GROMACS .gro file of C-alpha atoms in nm:
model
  374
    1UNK     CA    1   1.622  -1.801  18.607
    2UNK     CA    2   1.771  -1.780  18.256
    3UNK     CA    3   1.764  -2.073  18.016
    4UNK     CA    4   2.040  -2.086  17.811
    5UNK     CA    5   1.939  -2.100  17.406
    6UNK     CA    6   2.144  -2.061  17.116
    7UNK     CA    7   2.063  -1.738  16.914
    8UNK     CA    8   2.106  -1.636  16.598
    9UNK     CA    9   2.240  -1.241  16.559
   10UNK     CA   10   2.286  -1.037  16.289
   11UNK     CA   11   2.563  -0.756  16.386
   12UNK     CA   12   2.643  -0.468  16.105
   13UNK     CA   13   2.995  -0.274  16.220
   14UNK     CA   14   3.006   0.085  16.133
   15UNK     CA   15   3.348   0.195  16.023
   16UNK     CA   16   3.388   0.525  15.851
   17UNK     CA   17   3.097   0.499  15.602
   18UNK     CA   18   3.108   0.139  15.530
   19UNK     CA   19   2.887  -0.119  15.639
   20UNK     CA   20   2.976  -0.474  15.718
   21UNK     CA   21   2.727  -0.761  15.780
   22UNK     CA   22   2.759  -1.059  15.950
   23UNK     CA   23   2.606  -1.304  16.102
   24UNK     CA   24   2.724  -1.523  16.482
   25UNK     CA   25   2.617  -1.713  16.662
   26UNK     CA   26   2.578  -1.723  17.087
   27UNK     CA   27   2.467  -1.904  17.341
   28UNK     CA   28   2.338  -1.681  17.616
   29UNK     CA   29   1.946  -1.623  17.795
   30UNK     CA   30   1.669  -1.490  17.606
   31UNK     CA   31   1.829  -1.172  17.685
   32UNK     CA   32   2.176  -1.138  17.585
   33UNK     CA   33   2.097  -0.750  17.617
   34UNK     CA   34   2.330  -0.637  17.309
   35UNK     CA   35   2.590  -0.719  17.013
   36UNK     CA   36   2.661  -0.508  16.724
   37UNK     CA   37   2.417  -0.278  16.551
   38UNK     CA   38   2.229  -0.297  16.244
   39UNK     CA   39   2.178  -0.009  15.992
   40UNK     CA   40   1.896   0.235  16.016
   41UNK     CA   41   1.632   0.254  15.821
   42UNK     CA   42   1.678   0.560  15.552
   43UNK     CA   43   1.516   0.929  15.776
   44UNK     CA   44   1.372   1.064  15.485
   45UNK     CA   45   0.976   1.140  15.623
   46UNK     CA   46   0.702   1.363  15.624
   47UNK     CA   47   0.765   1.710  15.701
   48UNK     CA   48   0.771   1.758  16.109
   49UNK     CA   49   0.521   1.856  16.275
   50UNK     CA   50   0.472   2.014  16.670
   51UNK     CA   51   0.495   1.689  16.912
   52UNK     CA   52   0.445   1.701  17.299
   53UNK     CA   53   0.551   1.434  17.518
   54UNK     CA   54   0.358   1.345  17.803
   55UNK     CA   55   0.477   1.321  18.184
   56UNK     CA   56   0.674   1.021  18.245
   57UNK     CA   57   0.401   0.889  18.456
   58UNK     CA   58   0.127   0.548  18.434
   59UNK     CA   59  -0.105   0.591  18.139
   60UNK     CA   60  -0.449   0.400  18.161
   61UNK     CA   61  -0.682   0.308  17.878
   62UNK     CA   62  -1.000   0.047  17.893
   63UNK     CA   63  -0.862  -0.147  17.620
   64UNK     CA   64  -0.891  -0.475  17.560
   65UNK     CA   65  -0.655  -0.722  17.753
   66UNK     CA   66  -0.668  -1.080  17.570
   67UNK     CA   67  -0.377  -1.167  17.414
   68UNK     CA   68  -0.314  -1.479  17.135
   69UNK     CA   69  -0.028  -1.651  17.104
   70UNK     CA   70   0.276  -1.493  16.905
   71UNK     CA   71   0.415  -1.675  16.591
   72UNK     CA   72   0.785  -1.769  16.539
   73UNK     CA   73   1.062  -1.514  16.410
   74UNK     CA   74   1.129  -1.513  16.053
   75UNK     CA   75   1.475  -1.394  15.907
   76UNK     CA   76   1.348  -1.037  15.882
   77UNK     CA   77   1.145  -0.853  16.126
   78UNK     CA   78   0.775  -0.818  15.987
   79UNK     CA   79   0.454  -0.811  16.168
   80UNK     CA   80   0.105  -0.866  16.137
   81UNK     CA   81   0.100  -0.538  16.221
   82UNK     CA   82   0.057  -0.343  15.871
   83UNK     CA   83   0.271  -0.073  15.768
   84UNK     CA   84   0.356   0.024  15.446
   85UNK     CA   85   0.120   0.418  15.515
   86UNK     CA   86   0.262   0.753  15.564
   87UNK     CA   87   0.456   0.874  15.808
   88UNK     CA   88   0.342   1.069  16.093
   89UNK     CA   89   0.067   0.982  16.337
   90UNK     CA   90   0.186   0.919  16.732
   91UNK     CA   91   0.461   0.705  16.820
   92UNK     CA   92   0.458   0.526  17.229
   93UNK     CA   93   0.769   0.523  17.359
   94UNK     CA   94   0.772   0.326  17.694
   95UNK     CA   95   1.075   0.270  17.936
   96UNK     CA   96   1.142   0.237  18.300
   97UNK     CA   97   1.168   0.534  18.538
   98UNK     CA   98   1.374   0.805  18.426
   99UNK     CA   99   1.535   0.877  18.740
  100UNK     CA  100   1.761   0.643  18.622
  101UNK     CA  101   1.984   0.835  18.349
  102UNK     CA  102   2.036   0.553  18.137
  103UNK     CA  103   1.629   0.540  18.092
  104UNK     CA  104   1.631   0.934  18.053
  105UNK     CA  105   1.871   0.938  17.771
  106UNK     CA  106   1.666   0.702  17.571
  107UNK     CA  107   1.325   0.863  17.580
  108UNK     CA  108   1.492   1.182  17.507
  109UNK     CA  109   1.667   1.021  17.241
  110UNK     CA  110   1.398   0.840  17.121
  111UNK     CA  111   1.129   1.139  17.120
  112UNK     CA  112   1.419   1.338  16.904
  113UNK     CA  113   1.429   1.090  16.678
  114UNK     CA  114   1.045   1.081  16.609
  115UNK     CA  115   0.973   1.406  16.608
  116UNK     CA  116   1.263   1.482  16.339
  117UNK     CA  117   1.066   1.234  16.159
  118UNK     CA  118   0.751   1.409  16.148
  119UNK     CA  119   0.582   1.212  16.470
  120UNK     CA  120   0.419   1.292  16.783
  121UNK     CA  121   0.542   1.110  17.080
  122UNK     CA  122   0.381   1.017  17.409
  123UNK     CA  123   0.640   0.919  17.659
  124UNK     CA  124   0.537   0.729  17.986
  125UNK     CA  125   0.733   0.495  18.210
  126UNK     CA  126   0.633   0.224  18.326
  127UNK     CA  127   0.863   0.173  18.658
  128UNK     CA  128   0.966  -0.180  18.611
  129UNK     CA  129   0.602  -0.274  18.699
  130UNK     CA  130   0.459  -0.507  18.410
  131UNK     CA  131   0.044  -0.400  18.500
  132UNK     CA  132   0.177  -0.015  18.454
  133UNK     CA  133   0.373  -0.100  18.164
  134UNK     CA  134   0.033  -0.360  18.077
  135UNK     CA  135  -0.204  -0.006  18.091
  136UNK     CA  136   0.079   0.195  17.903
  137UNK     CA  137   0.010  -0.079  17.589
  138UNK     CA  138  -0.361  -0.020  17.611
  139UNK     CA  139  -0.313   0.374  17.614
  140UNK     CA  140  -0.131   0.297  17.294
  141UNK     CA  141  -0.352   0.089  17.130
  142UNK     CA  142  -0.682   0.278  17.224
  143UNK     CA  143  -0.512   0.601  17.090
  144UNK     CA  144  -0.407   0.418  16.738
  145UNK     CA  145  -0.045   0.442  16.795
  146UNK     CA  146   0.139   0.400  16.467
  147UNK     CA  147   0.424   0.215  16.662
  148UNK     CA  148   0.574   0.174  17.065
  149UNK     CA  149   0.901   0.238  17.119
  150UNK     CA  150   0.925  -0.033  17.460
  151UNK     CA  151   1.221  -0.053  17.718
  152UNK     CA  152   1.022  -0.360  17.911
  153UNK     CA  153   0.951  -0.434  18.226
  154UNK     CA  154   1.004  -0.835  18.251
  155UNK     CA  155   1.134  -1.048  17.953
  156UNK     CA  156   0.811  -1.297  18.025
  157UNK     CA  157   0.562  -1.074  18.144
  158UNK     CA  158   0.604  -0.811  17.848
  159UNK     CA  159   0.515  -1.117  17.579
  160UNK     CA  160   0.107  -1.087  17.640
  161UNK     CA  161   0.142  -0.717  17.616
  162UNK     CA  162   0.296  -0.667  17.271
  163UNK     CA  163   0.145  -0.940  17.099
  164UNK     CA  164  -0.201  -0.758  17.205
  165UNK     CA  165  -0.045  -0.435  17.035
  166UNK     CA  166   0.050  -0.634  16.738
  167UNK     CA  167  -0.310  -0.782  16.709
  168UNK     CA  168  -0.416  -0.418  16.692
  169UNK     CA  169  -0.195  -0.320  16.402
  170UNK     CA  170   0.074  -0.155  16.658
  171UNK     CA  171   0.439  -0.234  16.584
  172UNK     CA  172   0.682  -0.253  16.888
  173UNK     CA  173   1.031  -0.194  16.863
  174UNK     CA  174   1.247  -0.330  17.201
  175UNK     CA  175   1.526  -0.143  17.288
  176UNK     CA  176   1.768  -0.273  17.573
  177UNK     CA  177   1.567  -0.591  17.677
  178UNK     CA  178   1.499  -0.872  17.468
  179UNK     CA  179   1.118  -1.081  17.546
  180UNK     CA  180   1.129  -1.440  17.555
  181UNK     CA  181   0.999  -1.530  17.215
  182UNK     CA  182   1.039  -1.396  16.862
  183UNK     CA  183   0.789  -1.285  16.621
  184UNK     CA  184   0.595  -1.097  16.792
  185UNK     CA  185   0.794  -0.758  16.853
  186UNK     CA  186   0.883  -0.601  16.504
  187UNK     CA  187   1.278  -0.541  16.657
  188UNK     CA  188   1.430  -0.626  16.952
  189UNK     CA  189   1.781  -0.390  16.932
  190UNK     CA  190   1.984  -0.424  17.216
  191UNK     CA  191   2.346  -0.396  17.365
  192UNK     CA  192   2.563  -0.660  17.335
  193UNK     CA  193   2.576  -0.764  17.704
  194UNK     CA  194   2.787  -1.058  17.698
  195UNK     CA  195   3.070  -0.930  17.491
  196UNK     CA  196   3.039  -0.562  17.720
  197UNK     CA  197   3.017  -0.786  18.065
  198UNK     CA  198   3.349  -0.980  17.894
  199UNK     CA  199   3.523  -0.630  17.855
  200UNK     CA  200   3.426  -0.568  18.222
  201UNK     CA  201   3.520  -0.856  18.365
  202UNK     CA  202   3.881  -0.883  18.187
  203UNK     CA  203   3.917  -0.508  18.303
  204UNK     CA  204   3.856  -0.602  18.688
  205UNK     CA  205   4.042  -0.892  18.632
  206UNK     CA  206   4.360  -0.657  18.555
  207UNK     CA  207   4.283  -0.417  18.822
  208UNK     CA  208   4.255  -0.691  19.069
  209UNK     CA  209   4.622  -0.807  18.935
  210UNK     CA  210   4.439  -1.159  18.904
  211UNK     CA  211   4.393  -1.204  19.231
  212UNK     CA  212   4.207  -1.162  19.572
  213UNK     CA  213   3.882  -1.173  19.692
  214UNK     CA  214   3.626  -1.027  19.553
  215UNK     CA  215   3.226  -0.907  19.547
  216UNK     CA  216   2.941  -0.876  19.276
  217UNK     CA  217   2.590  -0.734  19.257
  218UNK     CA  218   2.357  -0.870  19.068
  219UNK     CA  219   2.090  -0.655  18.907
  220UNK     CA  220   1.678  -0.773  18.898
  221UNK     CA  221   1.637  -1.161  18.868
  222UNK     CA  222   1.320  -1.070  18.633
  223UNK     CA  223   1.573  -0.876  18.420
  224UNK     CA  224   1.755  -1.103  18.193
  225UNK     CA  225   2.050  -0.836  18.115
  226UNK     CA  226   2.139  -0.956  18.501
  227UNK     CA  227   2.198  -1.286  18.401
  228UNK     CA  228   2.372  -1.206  18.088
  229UNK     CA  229   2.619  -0.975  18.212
  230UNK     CA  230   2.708  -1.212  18.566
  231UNK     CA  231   2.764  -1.512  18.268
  232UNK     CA  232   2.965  -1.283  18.072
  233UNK     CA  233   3.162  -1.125  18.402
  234UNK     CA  234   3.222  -1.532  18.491
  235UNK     CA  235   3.315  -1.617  18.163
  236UNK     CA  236   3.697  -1.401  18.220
  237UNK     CA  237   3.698  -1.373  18.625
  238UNK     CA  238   3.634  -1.790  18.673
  239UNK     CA  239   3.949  -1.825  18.464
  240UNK     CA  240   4.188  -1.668  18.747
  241UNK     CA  241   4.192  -1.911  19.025
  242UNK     CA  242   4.339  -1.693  19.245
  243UNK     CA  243   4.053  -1.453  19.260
  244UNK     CA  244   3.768  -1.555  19.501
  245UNK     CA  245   3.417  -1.462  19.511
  246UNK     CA  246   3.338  -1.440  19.850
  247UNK     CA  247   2.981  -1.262  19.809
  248UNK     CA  248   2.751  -1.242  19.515
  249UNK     CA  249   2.400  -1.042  19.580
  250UNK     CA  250   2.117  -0.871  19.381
  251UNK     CA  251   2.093  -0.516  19.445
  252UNK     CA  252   1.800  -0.503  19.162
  253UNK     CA  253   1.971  -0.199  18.976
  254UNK     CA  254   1.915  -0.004  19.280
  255UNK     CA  255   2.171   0.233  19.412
  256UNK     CA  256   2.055   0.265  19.805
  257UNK     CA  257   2.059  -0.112  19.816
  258UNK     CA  258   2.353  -0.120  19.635
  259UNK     CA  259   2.509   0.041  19.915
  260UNK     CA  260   2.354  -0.142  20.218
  261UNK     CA  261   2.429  -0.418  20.057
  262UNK     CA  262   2.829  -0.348  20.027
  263UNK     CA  263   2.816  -0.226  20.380
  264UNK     CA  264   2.734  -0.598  20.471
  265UNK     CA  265   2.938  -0.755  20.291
  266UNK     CA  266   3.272  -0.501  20.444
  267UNK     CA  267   3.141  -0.612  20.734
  268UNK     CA  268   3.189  -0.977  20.671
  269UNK     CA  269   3.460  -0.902  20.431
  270UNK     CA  270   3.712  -0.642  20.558
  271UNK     CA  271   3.931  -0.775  20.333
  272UNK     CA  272   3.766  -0.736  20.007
  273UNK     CA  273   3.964  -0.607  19.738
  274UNK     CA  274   3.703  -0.538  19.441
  275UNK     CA  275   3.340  -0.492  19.399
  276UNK     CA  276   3.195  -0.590  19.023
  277UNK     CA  277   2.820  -0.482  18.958
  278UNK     CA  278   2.597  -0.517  18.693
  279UNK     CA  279   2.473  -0.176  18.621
  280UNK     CA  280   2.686   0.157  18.693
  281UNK     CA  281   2.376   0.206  18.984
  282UNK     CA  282   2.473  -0.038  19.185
  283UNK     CA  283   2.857   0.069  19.149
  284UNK     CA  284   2.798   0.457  19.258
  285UNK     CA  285   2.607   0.261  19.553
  286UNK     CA  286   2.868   0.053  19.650
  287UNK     CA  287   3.165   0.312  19.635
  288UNK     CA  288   2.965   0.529  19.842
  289UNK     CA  289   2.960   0.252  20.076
  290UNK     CA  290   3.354   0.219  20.035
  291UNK     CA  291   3.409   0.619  20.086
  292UNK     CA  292   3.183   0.609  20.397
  293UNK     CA  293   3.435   0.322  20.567
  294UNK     CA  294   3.750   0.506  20.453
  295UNK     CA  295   3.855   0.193  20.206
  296UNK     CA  296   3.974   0.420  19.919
  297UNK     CA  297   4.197   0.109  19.769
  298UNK     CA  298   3.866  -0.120  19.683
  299UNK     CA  299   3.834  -0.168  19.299
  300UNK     CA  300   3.470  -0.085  19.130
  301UNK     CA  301   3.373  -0.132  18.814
  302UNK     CA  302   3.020  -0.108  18.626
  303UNK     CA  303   2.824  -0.123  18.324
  304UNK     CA  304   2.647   0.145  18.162
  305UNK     CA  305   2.829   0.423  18.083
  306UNK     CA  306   2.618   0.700  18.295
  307UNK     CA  307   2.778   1.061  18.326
  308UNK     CA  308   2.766   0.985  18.704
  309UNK     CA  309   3.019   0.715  18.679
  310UNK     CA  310   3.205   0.855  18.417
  311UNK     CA  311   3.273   1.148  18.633
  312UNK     CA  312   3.369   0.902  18.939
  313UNK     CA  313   3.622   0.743  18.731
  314UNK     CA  314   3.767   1.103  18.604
  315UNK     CA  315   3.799   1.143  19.029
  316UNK     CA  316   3.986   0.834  19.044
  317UNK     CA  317   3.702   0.662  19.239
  318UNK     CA  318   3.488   0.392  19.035
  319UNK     CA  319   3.771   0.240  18.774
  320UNK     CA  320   3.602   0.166  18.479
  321UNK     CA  321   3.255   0.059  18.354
  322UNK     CA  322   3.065  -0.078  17.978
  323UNK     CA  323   2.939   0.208  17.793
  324UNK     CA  324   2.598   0.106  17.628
  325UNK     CA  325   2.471   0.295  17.351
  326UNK     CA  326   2.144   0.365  17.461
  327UNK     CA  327   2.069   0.690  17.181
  328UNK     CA  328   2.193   0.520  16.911
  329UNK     CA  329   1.971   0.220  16.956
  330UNK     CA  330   1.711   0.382  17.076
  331UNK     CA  331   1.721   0.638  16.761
  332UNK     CA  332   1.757   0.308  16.557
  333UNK     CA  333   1.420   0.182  16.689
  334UNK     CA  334   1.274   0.494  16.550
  335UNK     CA  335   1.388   0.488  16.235
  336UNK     CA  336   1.305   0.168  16.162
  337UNK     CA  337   0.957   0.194  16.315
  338UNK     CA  338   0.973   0.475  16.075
  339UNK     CA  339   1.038   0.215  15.770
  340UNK     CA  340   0.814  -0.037  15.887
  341UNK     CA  341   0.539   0.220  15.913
  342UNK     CA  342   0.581   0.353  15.601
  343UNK     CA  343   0.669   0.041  15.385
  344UNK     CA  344   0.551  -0.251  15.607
  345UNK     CA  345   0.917  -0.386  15.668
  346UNK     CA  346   1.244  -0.274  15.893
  347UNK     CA  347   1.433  -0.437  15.618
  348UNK     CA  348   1.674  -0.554  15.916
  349UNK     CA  349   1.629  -0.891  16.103
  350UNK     CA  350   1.440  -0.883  16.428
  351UNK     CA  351   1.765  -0.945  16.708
  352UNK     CA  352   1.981  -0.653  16.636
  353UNK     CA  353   2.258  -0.610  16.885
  354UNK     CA  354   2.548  -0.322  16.964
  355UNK     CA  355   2.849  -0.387  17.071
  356UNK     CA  356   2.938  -0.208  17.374
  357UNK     CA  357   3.247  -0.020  17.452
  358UNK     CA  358   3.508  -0.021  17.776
  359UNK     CA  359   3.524   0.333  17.960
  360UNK     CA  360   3.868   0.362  18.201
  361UNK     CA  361   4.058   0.659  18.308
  362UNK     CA  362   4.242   0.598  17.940
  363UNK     CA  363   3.928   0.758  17.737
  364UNK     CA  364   3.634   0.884  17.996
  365UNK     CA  365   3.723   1.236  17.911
  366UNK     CA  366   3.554   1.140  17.570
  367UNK     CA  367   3.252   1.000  17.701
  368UNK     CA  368   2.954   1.198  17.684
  369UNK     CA  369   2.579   1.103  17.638
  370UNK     CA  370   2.599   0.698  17.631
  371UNK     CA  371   2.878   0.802  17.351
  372UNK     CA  372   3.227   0.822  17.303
  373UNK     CA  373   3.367   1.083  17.078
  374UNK     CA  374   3.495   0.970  16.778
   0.00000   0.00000   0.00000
């Protein structure tokens, strides 16, 4: 369960060259899961040298597994974690499975990014499992990582983990999911998922013509983007009293129980007119569901941005879904673990958040990567 808190973001807008900082504020869950970026820290770095990144598969170490308890955020993200060296050395970077594209795209991105920069990389996933993810930490730590790169695996049960890393002099930089509590990650940079779910919902809203009944999938209860981007769906869709929610389930980002899932619901529901999910997952599982009954007029949308979807909206299938910028943040996180490790300070506060961008038939033929062309 989320707990709503007030948060304080910094968001910097890119528009052709210039950068613009501001600061709001918004009341969402530990997670909101997004905003607006920040800028990168400068790329300027050692010279590159070879890196090698190892299967994305559980990495164990006998390191030590106490943890302390992390200190409050301060306006800018520094750590007890040092800094201020050389570049170079090996840089962790930790996310769920890959089989998932959206996970794919940032370790690829990510490993890029540090190896432009004159890193090695170790790359290792984690699988949504917090001991895996736990052992991954301790690989880092016993092989004097000079900074994790962390897609986590549970906004509580990550906390322990990187506050051990910090204690060690290891740096983490969050991408996609926040942790609940501040100053103890160096950066948390993440998409802005209640102003993406907001785009989403007003889209289905239109599709749906504002009324009839309708479906959503929730993603993993641990994962507090779920809860973020069902507020932010509610926050347009409760508005139009003539739309009913007549089923509301988790799926858990999955896309096979995405799709027994919808099957249910048809069956109690013949009538439904549009399916909303949290992650674009869930949506290829539920219009496989739809295709498989012959209901070709059922609305879909999602939220991610994957090729997969893209290309189902391109086919007229899925309608529309929230692109999330998973490179760019996640080659943000490396630059500024970049900074910090070379002058002790991202020079950026520690809640960064991207806005995220609506994908419908209008532009999907510019989407490519987690990116639309400019």
């Amino acid at each position: 369960m989320i707990t709503s808190t007030t948060t304080t973001w910094r968001k910097v807008l890119f528009s052709a060259g210039a950068v613009t900082l501001l600061t709001i504020a918004t009341a969402c869950g530990s997670d909101t899961g997004g905003g607006s970026s920040s800028t990168a820290a400068p790329t300027t770095a050692a010279p590159s040298t070879s890196a090698s990144a190892a299967p994305s598969s559980t990495a164990t170490s006998e390191a030590p597994t106490s943890s302390t308890e992390a200190s409050t955020s301060s306006a800018e993200s520094t750590s007890s974690a040092t800094g201020g060296g050389e570049a170079g050395g090996l840089i962790v970077i930790i996310t769920p499975s890959p089989d998932n594209i959206f996970f794919k795209a940032e370790q690829d991105a990510a490993k890029a990014e540090a190896e432009k920069l004159g890193y090695e990389t170790l790359v290792v996933s984690h699988d949504d499992d917090p001991t895996k993810q736990s052992q991954a930490i301790d690989t880092a730590i016993s092989r004097n990582a000079k900074a994790i790169i962390l897609d986590n695996a549970g906004a509580d049960a990550t906390v322990a983990a990187v506050q051990r890393a910090k204690d060690a002099g290891i740096p983490s930089f969050l991408i996609d999911r926040e942790i609940n509590k501040t100053g103890v990650a160096a950066a948390q940079i993440v998409s802005n998922n209640a102003q993406g779910a907001a785009l989403g919902g007003q889209e289905f809203a239109t599709l749906m013509g504002g009324a009839g009944k309708y479906a959503e999938l929730l993603g993993k209860p641990t994962d507090t983007n779920a809860g973020v981007r069902s507020q932010g769906y509610h926050s347009i869709l409760d508005q139009y009293t003539d739309m009913e929610m007549v089923a509301q389930q988790a799926a858990n980002w999955d896309q096979a129980e995405a799709l027994t899932i919808t099957q249910t619901i048809l069956q109690a529901h013949p009538d439904i007119k549009g399916i909303i999910a949290g992650n674009d997952t869930m949506a290829l599982g539920a219009q496989a569901a739809l295709t498989a009954a012959g209901k070709t007029d059922v609305i879909v949308v999602g939220f991610d941005g994957s090729p997969d979807v893209v290309a189902s909206i391109l086919k007229d299938e899925i309608k529309a879904t929230v692109l999330q910028p998973a490179s760019l943040i996640s080659e943000m996180a490396v630059q500024q673990a970049d900074q910090f490790i070379r002058t002790g300070s991202t020079g950026q506060p520690e809640k960064q958040s991207i806005d995220c961008v609506l994908v419908n038939a209008d532009n999907a033929a510019d989407v490519k990567d987690f990116a639309v062309a400019s």
